[in-house]
CSV table of C-alpha atoms and ligand atoms in Angstrom, one decimal:
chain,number,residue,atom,x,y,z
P,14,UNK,CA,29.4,18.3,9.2
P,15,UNK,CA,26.7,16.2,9.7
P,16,UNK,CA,22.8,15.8,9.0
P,17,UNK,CA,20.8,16.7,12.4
P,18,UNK,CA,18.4,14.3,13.8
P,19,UNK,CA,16.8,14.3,17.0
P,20,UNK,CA,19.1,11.4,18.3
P,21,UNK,CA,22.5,12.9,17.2
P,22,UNK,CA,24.3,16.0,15.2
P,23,UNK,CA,27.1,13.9,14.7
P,24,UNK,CA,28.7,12.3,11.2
P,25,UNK,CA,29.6,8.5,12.5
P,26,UNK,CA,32.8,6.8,12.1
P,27,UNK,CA,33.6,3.8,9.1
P,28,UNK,CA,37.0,2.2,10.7
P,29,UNK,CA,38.5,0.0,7.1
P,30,UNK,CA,40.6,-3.0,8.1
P,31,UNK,CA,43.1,-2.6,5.3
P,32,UNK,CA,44.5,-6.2,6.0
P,33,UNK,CA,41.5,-7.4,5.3
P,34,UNK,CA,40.2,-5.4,2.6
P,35,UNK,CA,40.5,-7.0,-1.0
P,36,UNK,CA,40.0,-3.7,-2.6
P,37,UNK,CA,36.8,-4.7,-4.6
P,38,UNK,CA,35.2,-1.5,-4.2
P,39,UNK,CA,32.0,-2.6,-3.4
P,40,UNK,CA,31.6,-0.2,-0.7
P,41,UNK,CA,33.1,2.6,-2.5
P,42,UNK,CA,30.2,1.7,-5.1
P,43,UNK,CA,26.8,1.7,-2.7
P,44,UNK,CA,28.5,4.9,-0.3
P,45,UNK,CA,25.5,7.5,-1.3
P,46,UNK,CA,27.7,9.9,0.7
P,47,UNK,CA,31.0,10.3,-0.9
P,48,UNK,CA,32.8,9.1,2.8
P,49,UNK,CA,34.3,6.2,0.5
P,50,UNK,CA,37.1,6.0,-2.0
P,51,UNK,CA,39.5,3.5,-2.8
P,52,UNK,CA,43.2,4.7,-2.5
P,53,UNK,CA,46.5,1.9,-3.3
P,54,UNK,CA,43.7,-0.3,-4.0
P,55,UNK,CA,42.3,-0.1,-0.1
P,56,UNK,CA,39.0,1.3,1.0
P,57,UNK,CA,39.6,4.2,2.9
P,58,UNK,CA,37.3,7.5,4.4
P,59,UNK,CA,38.3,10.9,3.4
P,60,UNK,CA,36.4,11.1,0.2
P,61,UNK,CA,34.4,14.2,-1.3
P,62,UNK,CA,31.5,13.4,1.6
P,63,UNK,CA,28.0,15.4,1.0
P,64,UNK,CA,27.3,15.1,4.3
P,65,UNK,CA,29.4,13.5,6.6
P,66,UNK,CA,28.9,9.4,6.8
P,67,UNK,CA,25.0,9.0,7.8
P,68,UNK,CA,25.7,5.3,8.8
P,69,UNK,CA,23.2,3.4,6.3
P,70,UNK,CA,25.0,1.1,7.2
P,71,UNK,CA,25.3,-0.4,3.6
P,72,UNK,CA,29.3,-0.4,3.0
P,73,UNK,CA,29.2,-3.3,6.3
P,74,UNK,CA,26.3,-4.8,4.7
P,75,UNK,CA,28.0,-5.5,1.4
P,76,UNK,CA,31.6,-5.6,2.4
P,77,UNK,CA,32.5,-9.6,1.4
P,78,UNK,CA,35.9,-9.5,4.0
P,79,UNK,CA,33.9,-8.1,6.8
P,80,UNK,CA,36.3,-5.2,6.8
P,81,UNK,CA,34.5,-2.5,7.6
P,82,UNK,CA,33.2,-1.4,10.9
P,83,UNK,CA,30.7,1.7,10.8
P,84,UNK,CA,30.0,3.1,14.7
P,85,UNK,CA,28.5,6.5,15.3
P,86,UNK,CA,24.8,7.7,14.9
P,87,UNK,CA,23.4,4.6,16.3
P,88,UNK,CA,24.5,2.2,14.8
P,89,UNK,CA,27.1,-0.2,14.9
P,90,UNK,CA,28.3,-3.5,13.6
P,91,UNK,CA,26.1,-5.7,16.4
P,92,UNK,CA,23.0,-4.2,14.0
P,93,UNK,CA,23.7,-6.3,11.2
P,94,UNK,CA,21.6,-9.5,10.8
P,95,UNK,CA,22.1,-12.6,8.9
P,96,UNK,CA,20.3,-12.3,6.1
P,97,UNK,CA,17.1,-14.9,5.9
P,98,UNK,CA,17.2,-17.6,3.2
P,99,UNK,CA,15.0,-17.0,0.0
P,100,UNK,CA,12.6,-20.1,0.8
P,101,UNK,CA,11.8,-18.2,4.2
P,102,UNK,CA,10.8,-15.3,2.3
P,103,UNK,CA,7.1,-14.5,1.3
P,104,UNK,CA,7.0,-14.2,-2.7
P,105,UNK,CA,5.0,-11.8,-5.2
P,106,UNK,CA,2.3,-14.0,-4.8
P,107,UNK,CA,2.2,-14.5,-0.5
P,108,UNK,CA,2.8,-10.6,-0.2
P,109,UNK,CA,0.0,-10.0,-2.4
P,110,UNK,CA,-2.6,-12.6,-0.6
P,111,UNK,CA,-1.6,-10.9,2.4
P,112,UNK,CA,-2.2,-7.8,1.1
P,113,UNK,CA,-5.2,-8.6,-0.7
P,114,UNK,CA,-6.8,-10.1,2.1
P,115,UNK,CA,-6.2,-7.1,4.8
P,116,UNK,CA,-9.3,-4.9,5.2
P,117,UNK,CA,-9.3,-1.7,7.6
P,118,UNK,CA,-10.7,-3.0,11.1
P,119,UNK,CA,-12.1,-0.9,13.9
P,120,UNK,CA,-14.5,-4.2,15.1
P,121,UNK,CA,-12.7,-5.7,18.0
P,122,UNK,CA,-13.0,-9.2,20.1
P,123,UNK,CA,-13.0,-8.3,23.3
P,124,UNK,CA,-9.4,-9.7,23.8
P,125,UNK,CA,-5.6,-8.4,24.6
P,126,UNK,CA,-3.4,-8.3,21.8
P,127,UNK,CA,0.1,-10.4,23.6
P,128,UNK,CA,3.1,-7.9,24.1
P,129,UNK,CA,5.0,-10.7,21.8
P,130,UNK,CA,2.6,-9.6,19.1
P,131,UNK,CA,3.5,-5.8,19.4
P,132,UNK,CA,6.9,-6.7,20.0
P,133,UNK,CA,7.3,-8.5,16.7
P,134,UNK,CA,5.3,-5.7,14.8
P,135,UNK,CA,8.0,-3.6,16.4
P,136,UNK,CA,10.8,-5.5,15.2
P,137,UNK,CA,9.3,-5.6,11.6
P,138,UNK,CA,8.9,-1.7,11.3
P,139,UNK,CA,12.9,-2.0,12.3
P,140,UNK,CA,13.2,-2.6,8.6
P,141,UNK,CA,11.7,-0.2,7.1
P,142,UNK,CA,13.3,2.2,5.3
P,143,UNK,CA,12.6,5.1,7.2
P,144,UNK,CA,14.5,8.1,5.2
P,145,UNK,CA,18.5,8.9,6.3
P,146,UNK,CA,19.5,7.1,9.8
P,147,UNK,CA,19.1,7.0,12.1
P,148,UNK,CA,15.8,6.8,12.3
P,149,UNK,CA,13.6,9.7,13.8
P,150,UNK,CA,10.2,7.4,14.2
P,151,UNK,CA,9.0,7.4,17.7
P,152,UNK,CA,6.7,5.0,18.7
P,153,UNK,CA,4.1,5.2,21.5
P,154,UNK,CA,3.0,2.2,22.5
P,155,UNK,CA,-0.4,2.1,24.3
P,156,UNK,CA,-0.5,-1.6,25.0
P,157,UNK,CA,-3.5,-2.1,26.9
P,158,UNK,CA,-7.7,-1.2,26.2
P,159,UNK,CA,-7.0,0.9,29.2
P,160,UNK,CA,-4.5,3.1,28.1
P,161,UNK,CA,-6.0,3.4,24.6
P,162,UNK,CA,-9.5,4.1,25.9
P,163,UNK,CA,-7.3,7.0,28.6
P,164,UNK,CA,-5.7,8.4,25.7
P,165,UNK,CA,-8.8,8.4,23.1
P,166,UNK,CA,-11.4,10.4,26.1
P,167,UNK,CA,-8.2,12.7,26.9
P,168,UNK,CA,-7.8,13.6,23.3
P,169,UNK,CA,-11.5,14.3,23.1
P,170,UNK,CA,-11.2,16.5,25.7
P,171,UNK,CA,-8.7,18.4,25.0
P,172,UNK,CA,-10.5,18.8,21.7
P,173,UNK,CA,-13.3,20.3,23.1
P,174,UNK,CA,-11.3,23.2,24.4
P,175,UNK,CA,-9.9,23.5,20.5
P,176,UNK,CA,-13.7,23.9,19.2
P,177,UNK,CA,-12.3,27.3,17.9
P,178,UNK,CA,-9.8,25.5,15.6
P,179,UNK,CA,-13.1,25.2,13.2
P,180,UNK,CA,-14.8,28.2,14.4
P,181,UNK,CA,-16.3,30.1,11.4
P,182,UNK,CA,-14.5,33.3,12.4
P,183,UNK,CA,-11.3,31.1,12.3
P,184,UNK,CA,-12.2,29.0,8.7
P,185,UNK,CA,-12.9,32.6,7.3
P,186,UNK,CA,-9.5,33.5,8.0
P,187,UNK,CA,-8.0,29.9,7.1
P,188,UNK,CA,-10.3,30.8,3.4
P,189,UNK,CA,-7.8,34.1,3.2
P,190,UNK,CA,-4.8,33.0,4.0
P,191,UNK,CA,-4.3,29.2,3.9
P,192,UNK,CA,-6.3,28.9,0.2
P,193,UNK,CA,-9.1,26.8,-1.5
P,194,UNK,CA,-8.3,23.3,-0.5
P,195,UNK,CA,-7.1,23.6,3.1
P,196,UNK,CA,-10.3,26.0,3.7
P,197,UNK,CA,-12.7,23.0,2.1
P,198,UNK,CA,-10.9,20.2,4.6
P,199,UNK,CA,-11.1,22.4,7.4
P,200,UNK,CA,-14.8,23.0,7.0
P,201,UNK,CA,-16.2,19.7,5.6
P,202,UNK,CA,-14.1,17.3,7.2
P,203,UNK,CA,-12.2,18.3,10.1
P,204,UNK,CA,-15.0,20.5,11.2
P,205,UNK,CA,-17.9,17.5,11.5
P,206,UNK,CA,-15.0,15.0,12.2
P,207,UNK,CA,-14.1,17.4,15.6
P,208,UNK,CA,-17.9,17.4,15.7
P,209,UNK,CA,-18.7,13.6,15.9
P,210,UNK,CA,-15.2,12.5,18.0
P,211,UNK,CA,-16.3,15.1,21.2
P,212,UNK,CA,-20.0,14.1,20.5
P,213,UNK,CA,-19.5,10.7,20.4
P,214,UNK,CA,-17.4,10.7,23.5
P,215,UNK,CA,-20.1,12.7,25.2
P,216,UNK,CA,-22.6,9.8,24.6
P,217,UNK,CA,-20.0,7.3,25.7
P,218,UNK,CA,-18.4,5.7,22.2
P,219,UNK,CA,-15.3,5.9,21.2
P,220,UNK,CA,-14.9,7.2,17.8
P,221,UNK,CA,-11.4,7.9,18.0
P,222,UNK,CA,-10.0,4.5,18.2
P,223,UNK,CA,-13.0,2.3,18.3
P,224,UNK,CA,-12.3,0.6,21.5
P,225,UNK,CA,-9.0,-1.0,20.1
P,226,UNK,CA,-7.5,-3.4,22.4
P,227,UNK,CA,-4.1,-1.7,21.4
P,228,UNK,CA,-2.2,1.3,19.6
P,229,UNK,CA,1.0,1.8,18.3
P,230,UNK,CA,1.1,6.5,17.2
P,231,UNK,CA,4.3,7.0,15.3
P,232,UNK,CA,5.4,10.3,14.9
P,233,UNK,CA,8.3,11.9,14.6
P,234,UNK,CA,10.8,15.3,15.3
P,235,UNK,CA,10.8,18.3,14.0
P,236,UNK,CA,13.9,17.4,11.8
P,237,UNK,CA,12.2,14.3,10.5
P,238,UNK,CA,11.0,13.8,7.0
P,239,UNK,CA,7.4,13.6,7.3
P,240,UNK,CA,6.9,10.3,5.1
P,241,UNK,CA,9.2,8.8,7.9
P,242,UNK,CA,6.3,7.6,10.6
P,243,UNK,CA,4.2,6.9,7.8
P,244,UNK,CA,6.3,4.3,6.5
P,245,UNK,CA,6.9,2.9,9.8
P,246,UNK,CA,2.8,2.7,10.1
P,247,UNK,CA,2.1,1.1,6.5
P,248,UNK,CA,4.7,-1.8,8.0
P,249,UNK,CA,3.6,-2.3,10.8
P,250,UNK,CA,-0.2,-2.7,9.7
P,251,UNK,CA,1.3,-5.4,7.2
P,252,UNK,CA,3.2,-7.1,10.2
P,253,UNK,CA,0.0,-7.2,12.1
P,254,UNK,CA,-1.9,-8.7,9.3
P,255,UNK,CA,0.5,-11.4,9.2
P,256,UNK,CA,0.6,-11.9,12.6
P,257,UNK,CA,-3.4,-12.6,12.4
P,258,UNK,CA,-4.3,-8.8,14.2
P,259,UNK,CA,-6.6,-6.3,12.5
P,260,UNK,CA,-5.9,-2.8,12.3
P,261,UNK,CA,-6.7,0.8,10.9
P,262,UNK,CA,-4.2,3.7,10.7
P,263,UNK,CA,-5.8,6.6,11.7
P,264,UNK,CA,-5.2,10.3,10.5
P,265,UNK,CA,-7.6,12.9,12.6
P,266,UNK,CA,-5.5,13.0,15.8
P,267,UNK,CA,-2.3,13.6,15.0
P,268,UNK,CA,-2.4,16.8,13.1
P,269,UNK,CA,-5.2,18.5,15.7
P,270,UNK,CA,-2.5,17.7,18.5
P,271,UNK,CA,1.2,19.9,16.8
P,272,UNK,CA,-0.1,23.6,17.3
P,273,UNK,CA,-1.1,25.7,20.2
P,274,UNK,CA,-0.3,25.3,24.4
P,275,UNK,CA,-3.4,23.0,24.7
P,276,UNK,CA,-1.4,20.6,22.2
P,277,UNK,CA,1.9,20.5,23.8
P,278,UNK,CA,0.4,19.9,27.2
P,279,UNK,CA,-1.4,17.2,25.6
P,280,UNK,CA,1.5,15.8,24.5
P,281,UNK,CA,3.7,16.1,27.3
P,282,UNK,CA,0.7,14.7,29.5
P,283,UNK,CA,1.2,11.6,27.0
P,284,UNK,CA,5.0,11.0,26.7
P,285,UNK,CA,5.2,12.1,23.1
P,286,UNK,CA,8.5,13.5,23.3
P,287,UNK,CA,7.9,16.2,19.9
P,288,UNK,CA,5.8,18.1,17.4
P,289,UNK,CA,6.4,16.7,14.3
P,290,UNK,CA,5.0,17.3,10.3
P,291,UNK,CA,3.6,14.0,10.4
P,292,UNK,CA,2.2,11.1,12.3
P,293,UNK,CA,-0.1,8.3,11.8
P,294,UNK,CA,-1.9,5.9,15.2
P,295,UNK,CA,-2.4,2.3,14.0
P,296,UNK,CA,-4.9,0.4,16.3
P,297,UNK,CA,-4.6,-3.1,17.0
P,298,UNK,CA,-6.7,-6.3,17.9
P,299,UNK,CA,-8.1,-9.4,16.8
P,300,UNK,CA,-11.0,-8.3,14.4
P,301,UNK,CA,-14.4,-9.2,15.1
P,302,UNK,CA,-15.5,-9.2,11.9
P,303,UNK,CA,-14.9,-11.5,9.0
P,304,UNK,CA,-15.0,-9.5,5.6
P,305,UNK,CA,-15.6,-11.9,2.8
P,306,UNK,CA,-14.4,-10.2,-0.2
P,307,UNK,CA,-11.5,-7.6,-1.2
P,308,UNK,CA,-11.7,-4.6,-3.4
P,309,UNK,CA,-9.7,-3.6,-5.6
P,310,UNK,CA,-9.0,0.6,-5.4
P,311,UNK,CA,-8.5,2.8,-8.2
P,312,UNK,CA,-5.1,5.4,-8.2
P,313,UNK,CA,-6.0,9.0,-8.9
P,314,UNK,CA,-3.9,8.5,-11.7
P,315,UNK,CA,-0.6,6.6,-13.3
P,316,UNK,CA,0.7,8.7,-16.3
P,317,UNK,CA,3.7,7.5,-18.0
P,318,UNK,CA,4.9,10.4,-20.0
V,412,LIG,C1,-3.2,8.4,6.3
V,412,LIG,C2,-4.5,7.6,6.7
V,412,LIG,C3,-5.3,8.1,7.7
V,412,LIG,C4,-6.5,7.4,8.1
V,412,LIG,N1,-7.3,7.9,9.1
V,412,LIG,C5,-8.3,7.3,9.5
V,412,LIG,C6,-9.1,7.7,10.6
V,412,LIG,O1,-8.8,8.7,11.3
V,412,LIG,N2,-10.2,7.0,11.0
V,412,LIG,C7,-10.6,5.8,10.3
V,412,LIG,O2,-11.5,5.2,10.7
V,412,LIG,N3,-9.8,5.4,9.3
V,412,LIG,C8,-8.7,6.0,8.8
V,412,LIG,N4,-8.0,5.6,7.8
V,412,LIG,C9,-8.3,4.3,7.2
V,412,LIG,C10,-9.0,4.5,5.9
V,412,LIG,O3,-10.2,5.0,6.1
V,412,LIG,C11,-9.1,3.1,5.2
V,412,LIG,O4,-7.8,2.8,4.7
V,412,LIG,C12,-10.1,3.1,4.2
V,412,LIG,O5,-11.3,3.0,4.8
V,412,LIG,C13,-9.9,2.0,3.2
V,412,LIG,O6,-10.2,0.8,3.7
V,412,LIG,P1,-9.2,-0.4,3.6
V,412,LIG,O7,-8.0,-0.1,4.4
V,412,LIG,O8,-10.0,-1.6,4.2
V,412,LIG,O9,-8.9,-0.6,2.1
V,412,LIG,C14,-6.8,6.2,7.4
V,412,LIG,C15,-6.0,5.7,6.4
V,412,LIG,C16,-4.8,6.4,6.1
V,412,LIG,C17,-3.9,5.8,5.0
V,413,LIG,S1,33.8,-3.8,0.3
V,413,LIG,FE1,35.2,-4.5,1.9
V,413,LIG,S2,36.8,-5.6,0.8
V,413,LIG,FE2,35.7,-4.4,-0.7
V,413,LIG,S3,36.8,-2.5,-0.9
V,413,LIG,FE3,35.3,-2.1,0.6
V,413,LIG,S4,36.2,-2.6,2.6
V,413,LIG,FE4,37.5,-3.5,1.0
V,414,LIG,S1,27.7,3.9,6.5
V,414,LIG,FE1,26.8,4.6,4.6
V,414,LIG,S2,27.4,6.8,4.4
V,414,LIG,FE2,28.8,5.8,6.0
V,414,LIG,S3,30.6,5.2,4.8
V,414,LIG,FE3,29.2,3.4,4.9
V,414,LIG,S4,28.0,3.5,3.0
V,414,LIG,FE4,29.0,5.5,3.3
C-alpha cells in the first residue's frame, strides 16, 4: 500500500543499519507514518504503517548515527543537504523587510531575466513543503519574452473559441446548478476578465502576462493536493524578490485551461503534462517601476475562539 502520485504508486524503502543505530528513537518519534518502531532497542520497519513509508525523508534527517537510508519514491540519501549555519540565515526581521518591501510587478525593463536566476528560484521552491512526497509540482518554465509572449497570444486564442464558457445561456445554467457565488465570479469577473485578455490581445497588449521577460506556471496532477503548486509559487515569488526580480502570480489562466477538448489540446500543444485542481503562473523580470511605500493588508478575519 502506498499513496499514489503521479511520479510513483509505490511505498519506498527505510534500510536501518542496526550496528550503527544507538536506539534513541528519534526516528521512531518524527515517523508520521507508523513505518517505525523500535524493537531490542534497534530501529526497525514493520510498524502499524497508515500508508506505507511516503519518504519525508525526516527519520534520515534526524537520525544522529546516519543509520538510516530511506530509497524509494524519489528520494534517496544523496537528497539530504547540510544544513546552513544560523548566521547565514535571514531572521524575523530580514524575512519581514523582504516581505514588506515586495509589491506585485507587471512593469518590466526591457531585459532577460539569467537562467542562473530561474535556476536558483528553482532550487528555492525545492524546499518548500509541498504536501506528502514526492512532490506532484510541475513547473513550466517559459524562459524567454518569446516564449512567454507565444504562450500569452495562444492562450488568448484559444480563449476566444471558449467565449461560450461565459455565455449567458451557459451562466444561467452555472446560476442553477453551480450556486450564488460561483454564478457572481463567473459573471463579474471571469466574464469581463475573458473580455479584456482576448480584447487586449486583439489591439496588440498583452494583458495576460504583461510582457514578462519570463514565467515560471506550476501546476500539478490530478492526485495532487491543490495547495501544492501554490505553495511552490508563494516561494518562488519570495526567492525572486531576494534575488532582486519582480513578479506577480497570476490566477485567470490556469483554471480557464482544465475542462473541455480545446483545453487539453492547449495543453498538450504547451508541454503541461496534466489537468490539475490548481495552478498558479508567476511572471518574472527586473521591475521597471520603483514603488515607494508598502501597504499593509487587512485579513478577512482572525478569530481566536
Ligand atoms: C492566487 C492569485 C492569483 C492572482 N492572479 C492575478 C492575475 O491573474 N493577474 C494579476 O494582474 N494579478 C494577479 N494576482 C496578483 C494580485 O492581484 C496581487 O497580489 C494584488 O494586486 C496585491 O498586490 P501586492 O502583491 O503588491 O500586495 C494574483 C494573486 C494571487 C495570490
Ligand atoms: S534515529 Fe538513528 S540511531 Fe536513533 S533509533 Fe533511529 S536509526 Fe537508530
Ligand atoms: S521516510 Fe518518513 S515515512 Fe518513511 S520511515 Fe522515514 S520518517 Fe517514516
Amino acid at each position: 500500500m502506498a499513496i499514489p502520485t503521479s511520479r510513483t504508486h509505490e511505498a519506498a524503502l527505510p534500510v536501518i543499519d542496526t550496528e550503527r543505530c544507538n536506539g534513541c528513537g528519534l526516528c521512531v518519534q518524527v515517523c508520521k507514518d507508523g513505518t517505525l518502531r523500535l524493537v531490542d532497542g534497534k530501529a526497525a520497519s514493520g510498524g502499524d504503517s497508515h500508508f506505507g513509508c511516503f519518504a519525508c525523508g525526516h527519520c534520515m534527517a534526524i537520525c544522529p548515527q546516519e543509520a538510516i537510508v530511506v530509497a524509494g519514491r524519489c528520494l534517496s540519501p544523496a537528497d539530504l543537504t547540510e544544513l546552513p549555519q544560523a548566521v547565514h540565515c535571514a531572521d524575523y526581521q530580514a524575512l519581514a523587510g523582504l516581505m514588506r518591501r515586495r509589491r506585485s510587478i507587471r512593469e518590466f525593463r526591457d531585459r532577460e531575466v539569467p537562467g542562473e536566476l530561474l535556476d536558483q528560484v528553482l532550487e528555492a521552491v525545492r524546499t518548500a513543503p509541498m504536501g506528502l512526497p514526492p512532490s506532484d509540482v510541475h513547473v513550466l518554465v517559459l524562459d524567454s519574452p518569446d516564449k512567454v509572449q507565444r504562450f500569452s497570444a495562444a492562450f488568448c486564442l484559444y480563449l476566444e473559441g471558449m467565449k461560450w464558457l461565459v455565455s449567458p445561456w451557459f451562466l444561467a445554467l452555472l446560476r442553477l446548478f453551480a450556486g450564488k457565488a460561483t454564478h457572481a465570479l463567473m459573471r463579474d469577473f471571469v466574464r469581463p476578465l475573458v473580455q479584456a485578455y482576448t480584447s487586449g490581445h486583439a489591439r496588440g497588449e498583452d494583458l495576460v502576462t504583461y510582457g514578462a521577460p519570463a514565467a515560471l506556471y506550476f501546476y500539478g496532477s490530478p492526485y495532487c493536493d491543490p495547495a501544492d503548486p501554490v505553495v511552490a509559487a508563494t516561494y518562488a515569488m519570495l526567492a525572486a524578490e531576494s534575488l532582486g526580480l519582480g513578479g506577480c502570480l497570476l490566477g485567470g489562466v490556469h483554471p480557464l485551461i482544465q475542462q473541455g477538448r480545446g483545453a487539453a489540446r492547449f495543453r498538450r500543444d504547451h508541454g503541461i503534462r496534466h489537468r490539475s485542481r490548481e495552478g498558479l503562473i508567476l511572471i518574472l523580470g527586473y521591475p521597471r517601476v520603483v514603488y515607494q511605500r508598502g501597504i499593509r493588508r487587512s485579513l478577512a478575519a482572525v478569530d481566536r475562539p
